[in-house]
């Protein structure tokens, strides 16, 4: 098998000295894929993304990007290796304008901030029209587009999205999923955590179900979305 873009193997991690939240979680993302992680509240989905970005240290296990072990790298080192991250909460600076949010996000290559922000204004005309608006005045869907654009300012090789559609209306959530698909069709691999499990699986090449810090199920996105057990778990029906 070809070396995956991202290989996360046997991660044990948590927050306290002893407490384990992740108890051996493993996932891979291949070039070009959208991969979704779903699972109940508190399963450790956000913790897993934070472990991949280096914001939470893995006590055991290995994280490799394009075959290169990055487990010992800190968050900045991982970002430099190409891992972009859009957190679940507080992912924009509300008291700053859209333009300021984008500009400070391109910290890795300050020389490219202008070129990249202009490309993002072209891709997302809403951001261009709101350039001077404070981020806190944006709608939920607009804010998530801004957060995603901030994640793109460093031209990542892989984008991690933690619950991009959380709190959005069904219509805004659909629009955001469409934006994610379009971004992926441009070649960017995406690993996302989603509460809208079935919708997320339907646009994903593959998915993982994380329960109590461990892999529970994995498979093709559409196959998992059609699975009666998964539907019962996530639709209650
Ligand atoms: N900073 C923290 N310090 C201590 N414990 C934490 C911290 N962040 C999360 N936890 C705990 O770790 C466990 C997993 O949390 P995590 O946020 O990874 O779950 P999740 O699957 O993303 O849940 P949700 O669907 O609610 O976002 C929970 O029991 C949570 O209370
Ligand atoms: Mg979470």
Coordinates of C-alpha atoms and ligand atoms in Angstrom, one line a residue:
X1 CA 0.0 0.0 0.0
X2 CA 1.2 3.5 -0.8
X3 CA 2.3 5.6 2.2
X4 CA -0.7 7.5 3.4
X5 CA -0.6 11.3 3.7
X6 CA -1.4 11.1 7.4
X7 CA -0.9 8.0 9.5
X8 CA -2.0 8.1 13.1
X9 CA -1.2 4.9 15.0
X10 CA -2.2 3.7 18.5
X11 CA -2.6 7.1 20.1
X12 CA -2.8 7.2 23.9
X13 CA -3.4 10.8 25.2
X14 CA -5.3 12.8 27.7
X15 CA -5.2 16.0 29.8
X16 CA -4.3 15.0 33.3
X17 CA -1.1 13.1 34.3
X18 CA -3.0 9.8 34.5
X19 CA -6.3 10.3 32.7
X20 CA -6.6 8.6 29.3
X21 CA -9.0 10.0 26.8
X22 CA -7.6 8.4 23.7
X23 CA -6.9 4.7 24.3
X24 CA -5.2 3.6 21.1
X25 CA -7.0 5.5 18.3
X26 CA -5.6 5.0 14.8
X27 CA -6.6 6.6 11.5
X28 CA -5.2 7.3 8.1
X29 CA -5.9 9.9 5.4
X30 CA -4.7 9.3 1.9
X31 CA -3.9 12.0 -0.7
X32 CA -7.1 13.6 -2.0
X33 CA -9.5 12.1 0.5
X34 CA -12.2 13.6 2.7
X35 CA -12.2 11.5 5.9
X36 CA -14.7 11.9 8.7
X37 CA -14.5 11.0 12.4
X38 CA -17.9 10.6 14.1
X39 CA -18.8 9.5 17.5
X40 CA -20.7 10.4 20.7
X41 CA -20.0 13.5 22.8
X42 CA -16.9 13.1 24.8
X43 CA -15.5 10.2 22.7
X44 CA -12.3 12.1 22.2
X45 CA -12.8 13.4 18.6
X46 CA -11.5 16.9 19.3
X47 CA -8.7 15.5 21.5
X48 CA -7.7 13.3 18.5
X49 CA -7.5 16.3 16.2
X50 CA -5.6 18.3 18.8
X51 CA -3.2 15.4 19.2
X52 CA -2.6 15.4 15.4
X53 CA -1.9 19.1 15.4
X54 CA 0.4 18.8 18.4
X55 CA -1.7 20.8 20.8
X56 CA -2.1 17.8 23.0
X57 CA 0.9 15.5 23.5
X58 CA 0.6 11.8 22.6
X59 CA 1.7 9.7 25.5
X60 CA 2.0 6.7 23.2
X61 CA 1.6 6.2 19.5
X62 CA 2.9 7.7 16.3
X63 CA 1.9 10.4 13.9
X64 CA 3.5 10.5 10.4
X65 CA 2.9 12.9 7.6
X66 CA 4.0 11.5 4.2
X67 CA 5.9 8.8 6.0
X68 CA 7.8 11.3 8.1
X69 CA 7.4 10.8 11.9
X70 CA 6.3 14.2 13.3
X71 CA 5.3 12.9 16.8
X72 CA 8.2 14.8 18.4
X73 CA 7.3 18.0 16.7
X74 CA 5.3 20.7 18.6
X75 CA 2.3 22.5 17.1
X76 CA 4.3 25.0 15.2
X77 CA 6.5 22.3 13.7
X78 CA 3.5 20.3 12.6
X79 CA 1.9 23.4 11.0
X80 CA 5.1 23.9 9.1
X81 CA 4.9 20.3 8.0
X82 CA 1.6 21.2 6.4
X83 CA -1.1 20.4 9.0
X84 CA -3.8 23.1 9.1
X85 CA -6.4 23.2 11.9
X86 CA -9.7 24.8 12.3
X87 CA -10.8 24.4 16.0
X88 CA -14.3 23.6 17.1
X89 CA -14.8 26.8 19.1
X90 CA -13.5 30.4 19.2
X91 CA -12.0 29.9 15.8
X92 CA -12.1 33.6 14.7
X93 CA -11.1 36.8 16.5
X94 CA -14.5 38.5 16.9
X95 CA -13.1 41.9 17.7
X96 CA -10.9 42.0 14.6
X97 CA -12.1 42.5 11.0
X98 CA -12.3 39.8 8.4
X99 CA -9.1 41.1 6.7
X100 CA -7.2 41.2 10.0
X101 CA -8.3 37.7 10.8
X102 CA -6.9 36.5 7.5
X103 CA -3.7 38.5 7.6
X104 CA -2.6 37.3 11.1
X105 CA -3.4 33.7 10.0
X106 CA -0.7 33.7 7.3
X107 CA 2.0 33.9 9.9
X108 CA 4.2 31.2 8.4
X109 CA 4.9 33.0 5.2
X110 CA 4.3 36.7 5.8
X111 CA 5.5 37.5 2.2
X112 CA 2.6 35.5 0.8
X113 CA -0.2 37.0 2.9
X114 CA -1.4 39.4 0.3
X115 CA -1.4 36.9 -2.6
X116 CA -3.1 34.3 -0.5
X117 CA -5.8 36.6 1.0
X118 CA -6.6 37.9 -2.5
X119 CA -7.0 34.4 -3.8
X120 CA -9.3 33.6 -0.8
X121 CA -11.4 36.8 -1.5
X122 CA -11.8 35.5 -5.0
X123 CA -12.8 32.1 -3.9
X124 CA -15.2 33.4 -1.2
X125 CA -16.7 36.7 -2.5
X126 CA -18.7 37.0 0.8
X127 CA -15.3 37.5 2.6
X128 CA -14.3 40.2 0.1
X129 CA -17.6 42.0 0.7
X130 CA -17.1 41.8 4.5
X131 CA -13.4 42.6 4.4
X132 CA -13.8 45.5 6.9
X133 CA -16.6 43.9 9.0
X134 CA -15.8 42.7 12.5
X135 CA -15.8 38.9 12.6
X136 CA -18.3 38.9 15.4
X137 CA -20.9 40.5 13.1
X138 CA -20.8 37.6 10.6
X139 CA -23.5 34.9 10.6
X140 CA -22.6 31.4 11.8
X141 CA -22.1 30.1 8.3
X142 CA -20.0 33.1 7.3
X143 CA -17.9 32.8 10.4
X144 CA -17.1 29.1 9.5
X145 CA -16.1 30.1 6.0
X146 CA -13.8 32.7 7.6
X147 CA -12.3 30.2 10.0
X148 CA -11.7 27.8 7.1
X149 CA -10.1 30.5 5.0
X150 CA -7.9 31.3 8.0
X151 CA -6.8 27.7 8.0
X152 CA -5.9 28.0 4.3
X153 CA -3.7 31.1 4.7
X154 CA -0.7 28.8 5.4
X155 CA -1.4 26.7 2.3
X156 CA -1.7 23.4 4.3
X157 CA -1.2 20.0 2.8
X158 CA -4.0 18.6 5.0
X159 CA -6.8 20.5 6.6
X160 CA -8.4 19.4 9.9
X161 CA -11.9 20.7 10.6
X162 CA -13.5 20.2 14.0
X163 CA -17.3 20.3 13.7
X164 CA -17.4 22.9 10.9
X165 CA -21.3 22.9 10.8
X166 CA -21.9 23.0 14.5
X167 CA -24.7 25.4 15.4
X168 CA -25.5 26.2 11.7
X169 CA -29.0 26.1 10.2
X170 CA -29.6 23.1 7.9
X171 CA -29.3 25.4 4.9
X172 CA -26.0 27.0 6.1
X173 CA -24.7 23.5 7.0
X174 CA -25.4 22.2 3.5
X175 CA -23.7 25.2 2.0
X176 CA -20.7 24.6 4.2
X177 CA -20.5 20.9 3.2
X178 CA -20.6 22.1 -0.4
X179 CA -17.7 24.5 0.3
X180 CA -15.8 21.6 1.8
X181 CA -16.4 19.4 -1.2
X182 CA -15.3 22.1 -3.6
X183 CA -12.2 22.7 -1.5
X184 CA -11.4 19.0 -1.6
X185 CA -12.1 18.8 -5.4
X186 CA -9.3 21.4 -5.7
X187 CA -7.0 18.7 -4.3
X188 CA -6.9 19.4 -0.6
X189 CA -7.3 16.4 1.7
X190 CA -9.6 17.0 4.6
X191 CA -10.0 15.3 7.9
X192 CA -13.1 16.4 9.7
X193 CA -15.0 15.7 12.9
X194 CA -18.8 16.1 12.5
X195 CA -21.9 15.9 14.6
X196 CA -24.0 15.8 11.3
X197 CA -22.6 12.3 11.0
X198 CA -24.6 11.0 8.0
X199 CA -24.2 14.1 5.9
X200 CA -20.5 14.1 6.6
X201 CA -20.1 10.4 5.8
X202 CA -21.9 10.9 2.5
X203 CA -19.3 13.4 1.3
X204 CA -16.4 11.4 2.7
X205 CA -14.2 8.8 1.0
X206 CA -13.9 7.0 4.4
X207 CA -15.1 7.4 7.9
X208 CA -14.2 6.3 11.4
X209 CA -16.5 5.9 14.4
X210 CA -14.6 6.8 17.6
X211 CA -16.1 5.5 20.9
X212 CA -14.5 6.1 24.3
X213 CA -11.2 6.9 22.8
X214 CA -11.0 3.8 20.6
X215 CA -11.8 3.0 17.0
X216 CA -15.2 1.4 16.9
X217 CA -16.0 1.1 13.2
X218 CA -14.4 2.2 9.9
X219 CA -15.2 2.0 6.3
X220 CA -16.3 3.7 3.1
X221 CA -18.3 6.9 3.9
X222 CA -21.4 5.8 1.9
X223 CA -21.3 2.3 3.4
X224 CA -21.1 3.6 6.9
X225 CA -23.9 6.2 6.2
X226 CA -26.1 3.3 5.0
X227 CA -25.3 1.0 7.9
X228 CA -28.3 0.3 10.1
X229 CA -26.3 0.3 13.4
X230 CA -24.7 3.7 12.5
X231 CA -28.1 5.1 11.5
X232 CA -29.6 4.0 14.8
X233 CA -26.8 5.5 16.7
X234 CA -26.9 8.8 15.0
X235 CA -30.5 9.2 14.0
X236 CA -32.0 7.4 17.0
X237 CA -34.2 5.5 14.5
Ligands
LIG1 N1 -8.8 20.8 28.2 C1 -9.3 19.7 28.8 N2 -9.0 19.3 30.1 C2 -9.5 18.2 30.7 N3 -10.3 17.4 30.1 C3 -10.7 17.7 28.9 C4 -10.2 18.8 28.2 N4 -10.8 18.8 26.9 C5 -11.6 17.8 26.9 N5 -11.6 17.0 28.0 C6 -12.3 15.8 28.3 O1 -11.9 14.8 27.4 C7 -13.0 14.0 26.9 C8 -13.0 14.0 25.4 O2 -13.3 15.4 25.0 P1 -13.3 15.8 23.5 O3 -13.5 17.2 23.5 O4 -12.1 15.2 22.8 O5 -14.6 15.0 23.0 P2 -15.4 15.1 21.6 O6 -15.6 13.7 21.1 O7 -14.8 16.1 20.8 O8 -16.8 15.6 22.1 P3 -17.9 16.6 21.5 O9 -18.7 15.8 20.5 O10 -18.7 17.1 22.7 O11 -17.1 17.8 20.9 C9 -14.2 14.6 27.6 O12 -14.4 13.8 28.8 C10 -13.8 16.0 28.1 O13 -14.4 16.4 29.2
LIG2 MG1 -15.4 17.9 20.0

